[in-house]
mmCIF file with all atom_site columns, C-alpha atoms in Angstrom:
data_model
loop_
_atom_site.group_PDB
_atom_site.id
_atom_site.type_symbol
_atom_site.label_atom_id
_atom_site.label_alt_id
_atom_site.label_comp_id
_atom_site.label_asym_id
_atom_site.label_entity_id
_atom_site.label_seq_id
_atom_site.pdbx_PDB_ins_code
_atom_site.Cartn_x
_atom_site.Cartn_y
_atom_site.Cartn_z
_atom_site.occupancy
_atom_site.B_iso_or_equiv
_atom_site.pdbx_formal_charge
_atom_site.auth_seq_id
_atom_site.auth_comp_id
_atom_site.auth_asym_id
_atom_site.auth_atom_id
_atom_site.pdbx_PDB_model_num
ATOM 1   C CA . MET A 1 1   ? -67.960  11.079  -136.224 1.00 36.00 ? 11  MET A CA 1
ATOM 2   C CA . ALA A 1 2   ? -71.764  11.191  -136.150 1.00 42.00 ? 12  ALA A CA 1
ATOM 3   C CA . MET A 1 3   ? -73.721  8.156   -137.187 1.00 41.00 ? 13  MET A CA 1
ATOM 4   C CA . HIS A 1 4   ? -76.562  8.876   -139.603 1.00 46.00 ? 14  HIS A CA 1
ATOM 5   C CA . LEU A 1 5   ? -79.794  7.306   -138.409 1.00 46.00 ? 15  LEU A CA 1
ATOM 6   C CA . THR A 1 6   ? -81.660  5.176   -140.906 1.00 50.00 ? 16  THR A CA 1
ATOM 7   C CA . PRO A 1 7   ? -84.484  2.699   -140.322 1.00 57.00 ? 17  PRO A CA 1
ATOM 8   C CA . ASP A 1 8   ? -81.845  -0.065  -140.451 1.00 58.00 ? 18  ASP A CA 1
ATOM 9   C CA . ASN A 1 9   ? -79.340  1.278   -137.939 1.00 65.00 ? 19  ASN A CA 1
ATOM 10  C CA . ARG A 1 10  ? -81.180  3.696   -135.632 1.00 72.00 ? 20  ARG A CA 1
ATOM 11  C CA . LEU A 1 11  ? -81.641  1.077   -132.898 1.00 79.00 ? 21  LEU A CA 1
ATOM 12  C CA . LYS A 1 12  ? -78.094  -0.318  -133.182 1.00 80.00 ? 22  LYS A CA 1
ATOM 13  C CA . LYS A 1 13  ? -76.714  2.203   -130.709 1.00 83.00 ? 23  LYS A CA 1
ATOM 14  C CA . LEU A 1 14  ? -79.159  1.051   -128.014 1.00 89.00 ? 24  LEU A CA 1
ATOM 15  C CA . ILE A 1 15  ? -77.735  -1.503  -125.587 1.00 91.00 ? 25  ILE A CA 1
ATOM 16  C CA . ILE A 1 16  ? -80.227  -3.512  -123.572 1.00 93.00 ? 26  ILE A CA 1
ATOM 17  C CA . ILE A 1 17  ? -78.980  -4.396  -120.101 1.00 92.00 ? 27  ILE A CA 1
ATOM 18  C CA . GLY A 1 18  ? -79.185  -7.778  -118.343 1.00 92.00 ? 28  GLY A CA 1
ATOM 19  C CA . ASP A 1 19  ? -82.377  -9.831  -118.544 1.00 95.00 ? 29  ASP A CA 1
ATOM 20  C CA . ARG A 1 20  ? -84.431  -7.186  -120.345 1.00 96.00 ? 30  ARG A CA 1
ATOM 21  C CA . VAL A 1 21  ? -85.831  -6.988  -123.872 1.00 97.00 ? 31  VAL A CA 1
ATOM 22  C CA . LEU A 1 22  ? -86.906  -4.033  -126.013 1.00 95.00 ? 32  LEU A CA 1
ATOM 23  C CA . VAL A 1 23  ? -90.443  -4.484  -127.350 1.00 95.00 ? 33  VAL A CA 1
ATOM 24  C CA . ARG A 1 24  ? -92.241  -2.488  -130.042 1.00 93.00 ? 34  ARG A CA 1
ATOM 25  C CA . PRO A 1 25  ? -95.952  -2.736  -129.163 1.00 91.00 ? 35  PRO A CA 1
ATOM 26  C CA . THR A 1 26  ? -98.329  -3.928  -131.844 1.00 85.00 ? 36  THR A CA 1
ATOM 27  C CA . ARG A 1 27  ? -101.218 -1.748  -132.874 1.00 73.00 ? 37  ARG A CA 1
ATOM 28  C CA . PRO A 1 28  ? -104.251 -2.725  -130.798 1.00 63.00 ? 38  PRO A CA 1
ATOM 29  C CA . ASN A 1 29  ? -107.506 -3.564  -132.506 1.00 56.00 ? 39  ASN A CA 1
ATOM 30  C CA . GLU A 1 30  ? -109.503 -0.383  -132.691 1.00 50.00 ? 40  GLU A CA 1
ATOM 31  C CA . ARG A 1 31  ? -112.772 -2.233  -132.359 1.00 51.00 ? 41  ARG A CA 1
ATOM 32  C CA . THR A 1 32  ? -113.951 -5.090  -130.150 1.00 51.00 ? 42  THR A CA 1
ATOM 33  C CA . GLN A 1 33  ? -115.109 -8.478  -131.472 1.00 53.00 ? 43  GLN A CA 1
ATOM 34  C CA . THR A 1 34  ? -118.723 -7.319  -131.183 1.00 57.00 ? 44  THR A CA 1
ATOM 35  C CA . GLY A 1 35  ? -118.009 -4.258  -133.329 1.00 58.00 ? 45  GLY A CA 1
ATOM 36  C CA . LEU A 1 36  ? -117.749 -1.621  -130.589 1.00 56.00 ? 46  LEU A CA 1
ATOM 37  C CA . TYR A 1 37  ? -115.175 1.085   -131.316 1.00 58.00 ? 47  TYR A CA 1
ATOM 38  C CA . LEU A 1 38  ? -112.939 1.855   -128.332 1.00 53.00 ? 48  LEU A CA 1
ATOM 39  C CA . PRO A 1 39  ? -111.165 5.140   -127.622 1.00 59.00 ? 49  PRO A CA 1
ATOM 40  C CA . PRO A 1 40  ? -107.331 4.922   -127.811 1.00 60.00 ? 50  PRO A CA 1
ATOM 41  C CA . GLY A 1 41  ? -106.787 5.158   -124.037 1.00 60.00 ? 51  GLY A CA 1
ATOM 42  C CA . VAL A 1 42  ? -108.878 2.065   -123.233 1.00 55.00 ? 52  VAL A CA 1
ATOM 43  C CA . GLN A 1 43  ? -106.546 -0.429  -124.944 1.00 55.00 ? 53  GLN A CA 1
ATOM 44  C CA . GLU A 1 44  ? -103.469 1.114   -123.294 1.00 59.00 ? 54  GLU A CA 1
ATOM 45  C CA . LYS A 1 45  ? -104.871 0.468   -119.806 1.00 60.00 ? 55  LYS A CA 1
ATOM 46  C CA . GLU A 1 46  ? -104.996 -3.301  -120.317 1.00 68.00 ? 56  GLU A CA 1
ATOM 47  C CA . ARG A 1 47  ? -102.939 -5.346  -117.844 1.00 84.00 ? 57  ARG A CA 1
ATOM 48  C CA . VAL A 1 48  ? -101.465 -7.532  -120.609 1.00 86.00 ? 58  VAL A CA 1
ATOM 49  C CA . GLN A 1 49  ? -99.798  -6.106  -123.713 1.00 88.00 ? 59  GLN A CA 1
ATOM 50  C CA . GLN A 1 50  ? -98.164  -7.622  -126.787 1.00 89.00 ? 60  GLN A CA 1
ATOM 51  C CA . GLY A 1 51  ? -95.425  -6.579  -129.152 1.00 91.00 ? 61  GLY A CA 1
ATOM 52  C CA . TYR A 1 52  ? -92.441  -7.709  -131.171 1.00 93.00 ? 62  TYR A CA 1
ATOM 53  C CA . ILE A 1 53  ? -89.027  -8.053  -129.544 1.00 94.00 ? 63  ILE A CA 1
ATOM 54  C CA . ILE A 1 54  ? -86.579  -5.711  -131.247 1.00 93.00 ? 64  ILE A CA 1
ATOM 55  C CA . LYS A 1 55  ? -83.457  -6.168  -129.093 1.00 94.00 ? 65  LYS A CA 1
ATOM 56  C CA . VAL A 1 56  ? -82.457  -8.592  -126.342 1.00 95.00 ? 66  VAL A CA 1
ATOM 57  C CA . GLY A 1 57  ? -80.081  -8.099  -123.411 1.00 95.00 ? 67  GLY A CA 1
ATOM 58  C CA . PRO A 1 58  ? -77.214  -10.544 -122.777 1.00 94.00 ? 68  PRO A CA 1
ATOM 59  C CA . GLY A 1 59  ? -79.086  -12.443 -120.039 1.00 94.00 ? 69  GLY A CA 1
ATOM 60  C CA . TYR A 1 60  ? -78.491  -13.211 -116.391 1.00 92.00 ? 70  TYR A CA 1
ATOM 61  C CA . ALA A 1 61  ? -74.913  -12.532 -115.223 1.00 88.00 ? 71  ALA A CA 1
ATOM 62  C CA . ILE A 1 62  ? -73.171  -15.505 -113.604 1.00 88.00 ? 72  ILE A CA 1
ATOM 63  C CA . PRO A 1 63  ? -71.325  -14.469 -110.418 1.00 81.00 ? 73  PRO A CA 1
ATOM 64  C CA . MET A 1 64  ? -67.573  -14.842 -110.620 1.00 73.00 ? 74  MET A CA 1
ATOM 65  C CA . PRO A 1 65  ? -65.745  -16.693 -107.811 1.00 69.00 ? 75  PRO A CA 1
ATOM 66  C CA . THR A 1 66  ? -64.123  -14.375 -105.300 1.00 65.00 ? 76  THR A CA 1
ATOM 67  C CA . GLU A 1 67  ? -61.157  -16.558 -104.283 1.00 67.00 ? 77  GLU A CA 1
ATOM 68  C CA . ASP A 1 68  ? -57.940  -15.685 -106.053 1.00 65.00 ? 78  ASP A CA 1
ATOM 69  C CA . GLU A 1 69  ? -56.000  -18.735 -107.197 1.00 63.00 ? 79  GLU A CA 1
ATOM 70  C CA . PRO A 1 70  ? -52.459  -18.064 -108.481 1.00 63.00 ? 80  PRO A CA 1
ATOM 71  C CA . TRP A 1 71  ? -52.536  -20.859 -111.078 1.00 63.00 ? 81  TRP A CA 1
ATOM 72  C CA . LYS A 1 72  ? -55.601  -19.423 -112.850 1.00 61.00 ? 82  LYS A CA 1
ATOM 73  C CA . THR A 1 73  ? -55.290  -16.930 -115.691 1.00 62.00 ? 83  THR A CA 1
ATOM 74  C CA . GLN A 1 74  ? -56.924  -13.562 -115.145 1.00 59.00 ? 84  GLN A CA 1
ATOM 75  C CA . GLU A 1 75  ? -60.220  -13.467 -116.979 1.00 60.00 ? 85  GLU A CA 1
ATOM 76  C CA . GLU A 1 76  ? -62.371  -10.428 -116.493 1.00 62.00 ? 86  GLU A CA 1
ATOM 77  C CA . GLN A 1 77  ? -64.883  -11.729 -119.038 1.00 71.00 ? 87  GLN A CA 1
ATOM 78  C CA . VAL A 1 78  ? -68.411  -11.731 -117.559 1.00 78.00 ? 88  VAL A CA 1
ATOM 79  C CA . LYS A 1 79  ? -70.448  -14.802 -118.466 1.00 86.00 ? 89  LYS A CA 1
ATOM 80  C CA . TYR A 1 80  ? -74.219  -14.817 -118.950 1.00 90.00 ? 90  TYR A CA 1
ATOM 81  C CA . ILE A 1 81  ? -77.076  -17.304 -119.004 1.00 92.00 ? 91  ILE A CA 1
ATOM 82  C CA . PRO A 1 82  ? -78.890  -16.342 -122.247 1.00 93.00 ? 92  PRO A CA 1
ATOM 83  C CA . LEU A 1 83  ? -82.558  -15.375 -122.329 1.00 95.00 ? 93  LEU A CA 1
ATOM 84  C CA . GLN A 1 84  ? -85.296  -17.542 -123.765 1.00 94.00 ? 94  GLN A CA 1
ATOM 85  C CA . ALA A 1 85  ? -86.682  -14.579 -125.748 1.00 95.00 ? 95  ALA A CA 1
ATOM 86  C CA . LYS A 1 86  ? -85.123  -13.826 -129.153 1.00 94.00 ? 96  LYS A CA 1
ATOM 87  C CA . GLU A 1 87  ? -85.314  -10.911 -131.566 1.00 93.00 ? 97  GLU A CA 1
ATOM 88  C CA . GLY A 1 88  ? -88.386  -11.180 -133.778 1.00 92.00 ? 98  GLY A CA 1
ATOM 89  C CA . ASP A 1 89  ? -90.518  -13.081 -131.241 1.00 93.00 ? 99  ASP A CA 1
ATOM 90  C CA . LEU A 1 90  ? -94.026  -11.860 -130.492 1.00 91.00 ? 100 LEU A CA 1
ATOM 91  C CA . ALA A 1 91  ? -94.155  -11.373 -126.713 1.00 92.00 ? 101 ALA A CA 1
ATOM 92  C CA . ILE A 1 92  ? -97.235  -11.290 -124.491 1.00 91.00 ? 102 ILE A CA 1
ATOM 93  C CA . PHE A 1 93  ? -96.178  -9.495  -121.304 1.00 93.00 ? 103 PHE A CA 1
ATOM 94  C CA . LEU A 1 94  ? -97.495  -7.965  -118.093 1.00 92.00 ? 104 LEU A CA 1
ATOM 95  C CA . LEU A 1 95  ? -97.748  -4.225  -118.501 1.00 91.00 ? 105 LEU A CA 1
ATOM 96  C CA . GLY A 1 96  ? -97.109  -3.699  -114.769 1.00 91.00 ? 106 GLY A CA 1
ATOM 97  C CA . GLY A 1 97  ? -93.558  -5.061  -115.084 1.00 91.00 ? 107 GLY A CA 1
ATOM 98  C CA . ALA A 1 98  ? -92.706  -3.044  -118.204 1.00 95.00 ? 108 ALA A CA 1
ATOM 99  C CA . THR A 1 99  ? -91.270  0.459   -118.526 1.00 95.00 ? 109 THR A CA 1
ATOM 100 C CA . GLU A 1 100 ? -92.630  2.592   -121.355 1.00 94.00 ? 110 GLU A CA 1
ATOM 101 C CA . ILE A 1 101 ? -90.126  4.764   -123.226 1.00 93.00 ? 111 ILE A CA 1
ATOM 102 C CA . MET A 1 102 ? -90.241  7.063   -126.246 1.00 92.00 ? 112 MET A CA 1
ATOM 103 C CA . TYR A 1 103 ? -87.284  6.803   -128.632 1.00 90.00 ? 113 TYR A CA 1
ATOM 104 C CA . GLU A 1 104 ? -87.007  8.673   -131.918 1.00 86.00 ? 114 GLU A CA 1
ATOM 105 C CA . GLY A 1 105 ? -90.745  9.467   -131.741 1.00 87.00 ? 115 GLY A CA 1
ATOM 106 C CA . GLU A 1 106 ? -91.875  5.851   -131.312 1.00 89.00 ? 116 GLU A CA 1
ATOM 107 C CA . LYS A 1 107 ? -93.213  4.077   -128.227 1.00 92.00 ? 117 LYS A CA 1
ATOM 108 C CA . TYR A 1 108 ? -91.333  1.033   -126.902 1.00 94.00 ? 118 TYR A CA 1
ATOM 109 C CA . PHE A 1 109 ? -91.388  -1.040  -123.737 1.00 96.00 ? 119 PHE A CA 1
ATOM 110 C CA . ILE A 1 110 ? -88.378  -2.304  -121.802 1.00 96.00 ? 120 ILE A CA 1
ATOM 111 C CA . VAL A 1 111 ? -89.555  -5.595  -120.319 1.00 97.00 ? 121 VAL A CA 1
ATOM 112 C CA . PRO A 1 112 ? -87.721  -7.934  -117.915 1.00 96.00 ? 122 PRO A CA 1
ATOM 113 C CA . GLN A 1 113 ? -87.908  -11.561 -118.983 1.00 95.00 ? 123 GLN A CA 1
ATOM 114 C CA . SER A 1 114 ? -89.810  -12.348 -115.752 1.00 94.00 ? 124 SER A CA 1
ATOM 115 C CA . ALA A 1 115 ? -92.743  -10.179 -116.980 1.00 95.00 ? 125 ALA A CA 1
ATOM 116 C CA . ILE A 1 116 ? -93.059  -12.090 -120.283 1.00 95.00 ? 126 ILE A CA 1
ATOM 117 C CA . LEU A 1 117 ? -95.915  -14.584 -120.150 1.00 93.00 ? 127 LEU A CA 1
ATOM 118 C CA . MET A 1 118 ? -95.655  -16.174 -123.600 1.00 92.00 ? 128 MET A CA 1
ATOM 119 C CA . LEU A 1 119 ? -93.621  -16.000 -126.797 1.00 93.00 ? 129 LEU A CA 1
ATOM 120 C CA . GLU A 1 120 ? -94.684  -16.797 -130.344 1.00 91.00 ? 130 GLU A CA 1
ATOM 121 C CA . ARG A 1 121 ? -91.773  -17.670 -132.618 1.00 90.00 ? 131 ARG A CA 1
ATOM 122 C CA . GLU A 1 122 ? -91.958  -18.060 -136.398 1.00 83.00 ? 132 GLU A CA 1
ATOM 123 C CA . GLU A 1 123 ? -89.647  -21.034 -136.897 1.00 75.00 ? 133 GLU A CA 1
ATOM 124 C CA . ASP A 1 124 ? -89.994  -24.754 -137.469 1.00 60.00 ? 134 ASP A CA 1
ATOM 125 C CA . LEU A 1 125 ? -89.751  -26.801 -134.287 1.00 51.00 ? 135 LEU A CA 1
#
């Protein structure tokens, strides 16, 4: 059965692995603060980029103990330490640590949490 892609569900079939996040880059300012218009390639070569987090991986996997104890029940459930980043956050990240991908005609970045420098979250603290 094929799933019909809509703006609401087209990213649902993507699974982000481990400590990575999927970021949709924001549109860069086309002109500098002094009023100089920059060609499109100049902004993309910046070392720091920003964008909104669309999906978040499960986090850092916790290693399971290797010793087999007969009194324990068998649990194959992997446990994770969750990430600090959440969906909807604005992330400022190092472009060198990110991987650029094209999906359904749009540009995204897959960014490990270690490459994220700062998050801006719209919620009351």
